[in-house]
């Protein structure tokens, strides 16, 4: 039998016997090349190629070491979203920098691309030392599967779970502040362009009196803040809600057209992201509505596009998602070493309202 015919049975020991060296020496050729002369290493690698040996199995190697050397991101959106949404890109950059500083590899597992058995299998077979979870709905099956793996977790955005480090912000207070800004300007008709309520992604109007309990923590908290402000006035302000299917300017445009063509028309829009708000600005222009004179618009995130829009957006500023990504990496790496303290369990990013030219008192009726 030739070595090629026996290719399926080729092991590190097979290569060692063919070259006439120890198995440790062959291992060093792959893992510690500085311990060998260049000539010996090339002779070993050449023999391995001839025999069809692919190299040491990374999974087996990680099991022997008790550490995978990689960090996973369980991402609550489609994978393409991670590279298109400016906020997600900023977060991923910070997370990648944080993992690279500790010589860890970053693996992405996109929840919306891997629903059902495929997602469960992918998560079960991911060779990672721990997981960062990006904004999954309450009781999502992949979240509970991740917990059952008994590896360290850090959650960004939601949900908040006892004993698991959380990175996010006080969404309710920030949303209430944004709505109060409009109320103080004299607006009494507020419309919300909302993030998805749950994993069933469908763009649609929502009855403010029947929102139930959205399973995404961020959506739930921001809606509660908007509603608290609207109900705190002597005569509660009118509130309408449109749920989008995905966070994008196109979805914001579609939602704003529905809201701004309603009767009576709201005098202000509260968007749960700058991307949605930018779409709302475009819809207002198409409808010949002047911002802020005919309708005021408030965004969220204070992204560069918010500062450069026409007009510049009033928005909620939070500490950069880049920094929050780095914080998630730091916490998860500390957790893999058993170094998480109680005061590391909650990290709330600072925030404030930035007022710009997209908001003003409503025009006299």
Coordinates of C-alpha atoms in Angstrom, one line a residue:
X1 CA 0.0 0.0 0.0
X2 CA 1.4 3.4 -1.0
X3 CA 1.5 6.3 1.4
X4 CA -1.2 8.1 -0.8
X5 CA -3.4 5.0 -0.6
X6 CA -3.1 5.1 3.2
X7 CA -3.7 8.8 3.3
X8 CA -6.7 8.6 5.6
X9 CA -4.5 6.9 8.3
X10 CA -1.6 9.4 8.2
X11 CA -0.8 10.8 11.6
X12 CA 2.0 12.9 13.1
X13 CA 3.7 9.6 14.2
X14 CA 3.6 8.4 10.6
X15 CA 5.5 11.5 9.5
X16 CA 8.0 11.1 12.3
X17 CA 8.8 7.5 11.3
X18 CA 9.2 8.5 7.7
X19 CA 11.7 11.2 8.5
X20 CA 13.4 9.3 11.3
X21 CA 12.7 11.8 14.1
X22 CA 10.6 11.9 17.2
X23 CA 6.9 12.8 17.2
X24 CA 7.8 15.8 19.3
X25 CA 10.2 17.1 16.6
X26 CA 7.4 16.9 14.0
X27 CA 5.1 18.7 16.4
X28 CA 7.7 21.4 16.8
X29 CA 7.9 21.9 13.0
X30 CA 4.3 23.1 13.2
X31 CA 4.0 24.7 16.6
X32 CA 7.5 25.8 17.6
X33 CA 9.5 26.2 14.4
X34 CA 12.2 28.2 16.2
X35 CA 13.3 25.0 17.9
X36 CA 14.4 23.4 14.6
X37 CA 16.9 24.3 11.9
X38 CA 15.2 25.6 8.7
X39 CA 16.6 22.6 6.8
X40 CA 15.1 20.0 9.2
X41 CA 11.8 21.8 9.4
X42 CA 11.5 21.9 5.6
X43 CA 12.4 18.2 5.4
X44 CA 9.6 17.4 7.9
X45 CA 7.0 19.5 6.1
X46 CA 8.1 18.1 2.7
X47 CA 7.6 14.6 4.0
X48 CA 4.2 15.6 5.4
X49 CA 3.1 16.9 2.1
X50 CA 4.2 13.8 0.3
X51 CA 2.3 11.6 2.8
X52 CA -0.8 13.8 2.7
X53 CA -0.6 14.8 6.3
X54 CA -2.6 18.0 6.8
X55 CA -1.0 19.0 10.1
X56 CA -2.1 18.8 13.8
X57 CA -5.8 18.9 14.4
X58 CA -6.6 22.3 15.9
X59 CA -9.5 20.9 18.0
X60 CA -7.5 18.1 19.4
X61 CA -4.7 20.5 20.2
X62 CA -7.0 22.9 22.0
X63 CA -8.4 20.0 24.1
X64 CA -5.0 18.9 25.1
X65 CA -4.1 22.5 26.2
X66 CA -7.5 23.1 27.8
X67 CA -7.8 26.4 25.9
X68 CA -9.1 27.0 22.4
X69 CA -7.3 30.4 21.9
X70 CA -10.4 31.8 20.3
X71 CA -13.4 34.0 21.3
X72 CA -16.9 33.7 19.8
X73 CA -19.4 36.4 19.0
X74 CA -23.0 35.1 19.0
X75 CA -24.4 37.9 16.8
X76 CA -28.1 38.6 16.9
X77 CA -28.4 39.6 13.3
X78 CA -27.6 38.3 9.8
X79 CA -23.8 38.1 9.2
X80 CA -24.0 40.7 6.4
X81 CA -25.5 43.2 8.9
X82 CA -22.2 43.0 10.9
X83 CA -20.3 44.6 7.9
X84 CA -23.0 47.0 6.7
X85 CA -24.3 48.7 9.8
X86 CA -21.9 51.5 11.0
X87 CA -22.6 50.9 14.7
X88 CA -22.0 47.1 14.3
X89 CA -18.8 47.7 12.4
X90 CA -17.6 50.0 15.1
X91 CA -18.4 47.4 17.8
X92 CA -16.7 44.5 15.8
X93 CA -13.6 46.6 15.4
X94 CA -13.3 47.2 19.1
X95 CA -14.0 43.6 19.9
X96 CA -11.4 42.4 17.3
X97 CA -8.8 44.7 18.7
X98 CA -9.5 43.5 22.3
X99 CA -9.2 39.9 21.3
X100 CA -6.1 40.4 19.2
X101 CA -4.3 42.1 22.1
X102 CA -4.6 38.8 24.0
X103 CA -3.7 36.7 20.9
X104 CA -7.2 35.3 20.6
X105 CA -9.0 34.5 17.3
X106 CA -12.5 35.9 16.9
X107 CA -15.2 33.7 15.5
X108 CA -18.6 35.0 14.3
X109 CA -21.8 33.0 14.7
X110 CA -24.8 34.9 13.2
X111 CA -28.1 34.0 14.9
X112 CA -30.3 35.1 12.0
X113 CA -28.3 33.1 9.5
X114 CA -28.3 29.9 11.6
X115 CA -31.8 29.4 13.0
X116 CA -33.0 25.9 14.0
X117 CA -30.8 22.8 14.0
X118 CA -28.1 24.4 11.9
X119 CA -27.5 27.1 14.4
X120 CA -27.6 24.7 17.3
X121 CA -25.0 22.5 15.6
X122 CA -22.8 25.5 14.7
X123 CA -22.8 26.8 18.3
X124 CA -22.3 23.3 19.8
X125 CA -19.2 22.7 17.6
X126 CA -17.7 26.1 17.9
X127 CA -14.2 25.7 19.5
X128 CA -14.1 28.8 21.7
X129 CA -13.1 29.7 25.2
X130 CA -16.1 32.0 25.7
X131 CA -18.8 34.0 23.9
X132 CA -19.8 37.6 23.6
X133 CA -23.5 37.8 22.9
X134 CA -24.8 40.7 20.8
X135 CA -28.4 41.6 21.6
X136 CA -30.5 38.4 21.5
X137 CA -34.2 38.3 22.4
X138 CA -35.1 36.9 25.8
X139 CA -35.2 33.1 25.9
X140 CA -33.6 32.8 22.5
X141 CA -32.7 29.0 22.1
X142 CA -29.1 29.8 21.1
X143 CA -28.7 31.9 24.2
X144 CA -29.8 29.1 26.5
X145 CA -27.7 26.6 24.6
X146 CA -24.7 28.9 25.1
X147 CA -25.3 28.9 28.8
X148 CA -25.6 25.1 28.8
X149 CA -22.1 24.9 27.4
X150 CA -20.8 26.2 30.7
X151 CA -18.3 28.6 29.2
X152 CA -17.9 32.3 30.1
X153 CA -20.3 34.7 28.5
X154 CA -20.5 38.5 28.2
X155 CA -23.8 40.1 27.0
X156 CA -23.9 43.3 25.0
X157 CA -27.3 45.0 24.7
X158 CA -29.5 42.3 26.1
X159 CA -30.8 40.4 27.8
X160 CA -29.5 41.1 31.3
X161 CA -29.0 37.8 33.2
X162 CA -28.0 37.4 36.8
X163 CA -24.3 36.6 37.2
X164 CA -23.3 37.3 33.6
X165 CA -21.3 40.4 32.7
X166 CA -23.4 43.0 30.8
X167 CA -22.3 45.9 28.7
X168 CA -24.9 48.4 27.5
X169 CA -26.6 51.6 28.5
X170 CA -29.6 53.0 30.4
X171 CA -31.8 52.9 27.3
X172 CA -35.0 53.8 29.2
X173 CA -33.6 57.0 30.7
X174 CA -32.0 58.0 27.4
X175 CA -35.3 57.5 25.5
X176 CA -37.2 59.4 28.1
X177 CA -34.8 62.3 27.8
X178 CA -35.1 62.3 24.0
X179 CA -38.9 62.4 24.2
X180 CA -38.9 65.1 26.9
X181 CA -36.8 67.3 24.7
X182 CA -39.5 67.3 22.1
X183 CA -42.2 67.8 24.7
X184 CA -40.4 70.8 26.1
X185 CA -40.3 72.3 22.6
X186 CA -44.1 72.1 22.5
X187 CA -44.7 68.8 20.6
X188 CA -47.7 66.8 21.6
X189 CA -47.7 64.3 18.8
X190 CA -44.8 61.9 18.9
X191 CA -44.1 59.0 16.5
X192 CA -41.5 56.2 17.2
X193 CA -39.6 54.3 14.5
X194 CA -38.8 51.3 16.5
X195 CA -36.3 48.4 16.4
X196 CA -37.8 45.0 16.0
X197 CA -39.9 43.8 18.9
X198 CA -38.8 40.1 18.6
X199 CA -37.2 37.5 16.3
X200 CA -40.2 37.6 14.0
X201 CA -39.1 40.4 11.7
X202 CA -42.0 42.2 10.1
X203 CA -42.4 45.9 9.4
X204 CA -45.8 47.1 10.7
X205 CA -47.6 49.8 12.7
X206 CA -48.0 48.9 16.4
X207 CA -50.8 50.0 18.8
X208 CA -49.1 51.8 21.7
X209 CA -51.6 50.4 24.0
X210 CA -50.9 46.8 23.0
X211 CA -47.1 46.6 22.7
X212 CA -46.9 43.8 25.2
X213 CA -43.4 43.0 26.3
X214 CA -41.0 43.1 23.3
X215 CA -38.5 40.3 23.7
X216 CA -35.5 42.5 22.7
X217 CA -34.4 44.3 25.8
X218 CA -33.2 47.4 23.9
X219 CA -36.5 47.9 22.2
X220 CA -38.5 47.2 25.4
X221 CA -36.5 49.8 27.4
X222 CA -36.5 52.5 24.8
X223 CA -40.3 52.2 24.2
X224 CA -40.8 52.4 28.0
X225 CA -38.8 55.6 28.1
X226 CA -40.7 57.2 25.3
X227 CA -44.0 56.2 26.8
X228 CA -43.1 57.4 30.3
X229 CA -42.3 60.8 28.9
X230 CA -45.5 61.0 26.8
X231 CA -47.7 60.0 29.8
X232 CA -46.0 62.4 32.2
X233 CA -47.6 65.5 30.8
X234 CA -50.8 66.9 32.3
X235 CA -52.5 65.8 29.1
X236 CA -50.7 62.7 27.7
X237 CA -49.1 63.3 24.4
X238 CA -50.3 61.3 21.4
X239 CA -47.9 58.4 20.6
X240 CA -47.7 56.2 17.5
X241 CA -45.3 53.4 16.8
X242 CA -44.0 51.7 13.7
X243 CA -41.8 48.6 14.0
X244 CA -39.2 48.0 11.4
X245 CA -37.8 44.6 10.3
X246 CA -34.2 45.6 10.3
X247 CA -32.1 48.6 11.3
X248 CA -31.4 50.5 8.0
X249 CA -32.0 53.8 6.4
X250 CA -34.3 52.1 3.9
X251 CA -36.5 50.8 6.7
X252 CA -36.5 54.2 8.3
X253 CA -37.6 55.8 5.1
X254 CA -40.4 53.3 4.7
X255 CA -41.6 53.7 8.2
X256 CA -41.5 57.5 8.1
X257 CA -43.6 57.6 4.9
X258 CA -46.3 55.6 6.7
X259 CA -46.2 57.8 9.8
X260 CA -46.0 61.1 8.0
X261 CA -48.9 60.4 5.7
X262 CA -51.2 59.5 8.6
X263 CA -54.0 61.7 9.7
X264 CA -53.4 63.5 12.0
X265 CA -49.7 63.8 11.1
X266 CA -47.2 63.6 13.9
X267 CA -45.1 66.7 14.4
X268 CA -42.0 64.7 15.5
X269 CA -40.3 61.4 15.0
X270 CA -38.2 59.5 17.5
X271 CA -36.0 57.0 15.7
X272 CA -34.2 54.2 17.6
X273 CA -31.0 54.7 15.5
X274 CA -29.4 57.3 13.4
X275 CA -29.7 55.0 10.4
X276 CA -33.5 55.0 10.8
X277 CA -33.5 58.7 11.4
X278 CA -31.5 59.3 8.2
X279 CA -34.2 57.4 6.3
X280 CA -36.8 59.6 8.0
X281 CA -35.1 62.7 6.8
X282 CA -35.2 61.4 3.2
X283 CA -38.9 60.6 3.5
X284 CA -39.7 64.0 4.8
X285 CA -37.9 65.6 1.8
X286 CA -39.9 63.5 -0.6
X287 CA -43.2 64.5 1.1
X288 CA -42.1 68.2 0.9
X289 CA -42.0 68.5 4.7
X290 CA -39.3 70.8 6.1
X291 CA -37.2 69.5 9.0
X292 CA -37.5 70.8 11.7
X293 CA -40.3 73.3 10.8
X294 CA -42.9 70.8 9.7
X295 CA -41.5 67.8 11.6
X296 CA -38.7 67.3 14.1
X297 CA -36.5 64.2 14.0
X298 CA -34.4 62.6 16.8
X299 CA -31.9 59.8 16.2
X300 CA -29.8 57.6 18.4
X301 CA -26.0 56.8 18.5
X302 CA -24.5 60.1 17.4
X303 CA -22.8 58.5 14.4
X304 CA -20.7 60.5 12.0
X305 CA -23.6 60.4 9.5
X306 CA -25.8 62.1 12.1
X307 CA -23.4 65.0 12.4
X308 CA -23.1 65.3 8.6
X309 CA -26.8 65.0 7.7
X310 CA -29.0 67.8 6.3
X311 CA -30.0 69.1 8.7
X312 CA -27.6 67.7 11.4
X313 CA -29.5 65.3 13.7
X314 CA -30.4 65.8 17.3
X315 CA -29.5 62.4 18.7
X316 CA -28.6 60.4 21.8
X317 CA -24.8 60.2 22.1
X318 CA -23.4 57.1 23.9
X319 CA -19.8 56.1 24.4
X320 CA -18.4 54.7 21.2
X321 CA -19.4 51.2 20.3
X322 CA -15.8 50.6 19.5
X323 CA -15.0 51.2 23.2
X324 CA -17.9 48.9 24.2
X325 CA -16.5 46.2 22.0
X326 CA -13.1 46.4 23.6
X327 CA -14.8 46.3 27.1
X328 CA -16.6 43.1 26.1
X329 CA -13.3 41.5 25.0
X330 CA -11.6 42.6 28.2
X331 CA -14.4 41.2 30.4
X332 CA -14.6 37.9 28.5
X333 CA -10.9 37.3 28.5
X334 CA -10.9 38.0 32.3
X335 CA -13.8 35.6 32.7
X336 CA -11.8 32.8 30.9
X337 CA -9.1 33.3 33.6
X338 CA -11.6 33.4 36.5
X339 CA -10.8 37.0 37.2
X340 CA -14.3 38.5 37.1
X341 CA -15.3 40.4 40.2
X342 CA -18.9 41.4 41.3
X343 CA -18.3 45.1 40.3
X344 CA -17.4 43.9 36.8
X345 CA -20.9 42.5 36.1
X346 CA -22.6 45.7 34.9
X347 CA -20.9 48.2 32.6
X348 CA -23.3 51.0 31.6
X349 CA -22.0 53.4 28.9
X350 CA -22.4 57.1 29.6
X351 CA -24.8 59.0 27.3
X352 CA -26.3 62.4 26.8
X353 CA -28.6 64.2 24.3
X354 CA -27.0 66.2 21.6
X355 CA -29.3 68.9 20.2
X356 CA -28.8 70.0 16.6
X357 CA -30.9 71.5 13.8
X358 CA -33.3 68.6 13.3
X359 CA -35.5 69.6 16.2
X360 CA -37.5 72.8 16.8
X361 CA -40.9 73.9 18.2
X362 CA -43.8 72.8 16.1
X363 CA -45.2 75.2 13.5
X364 CA -48.3 77.0 14.7
X365 CA -51.5 75.2 13.5

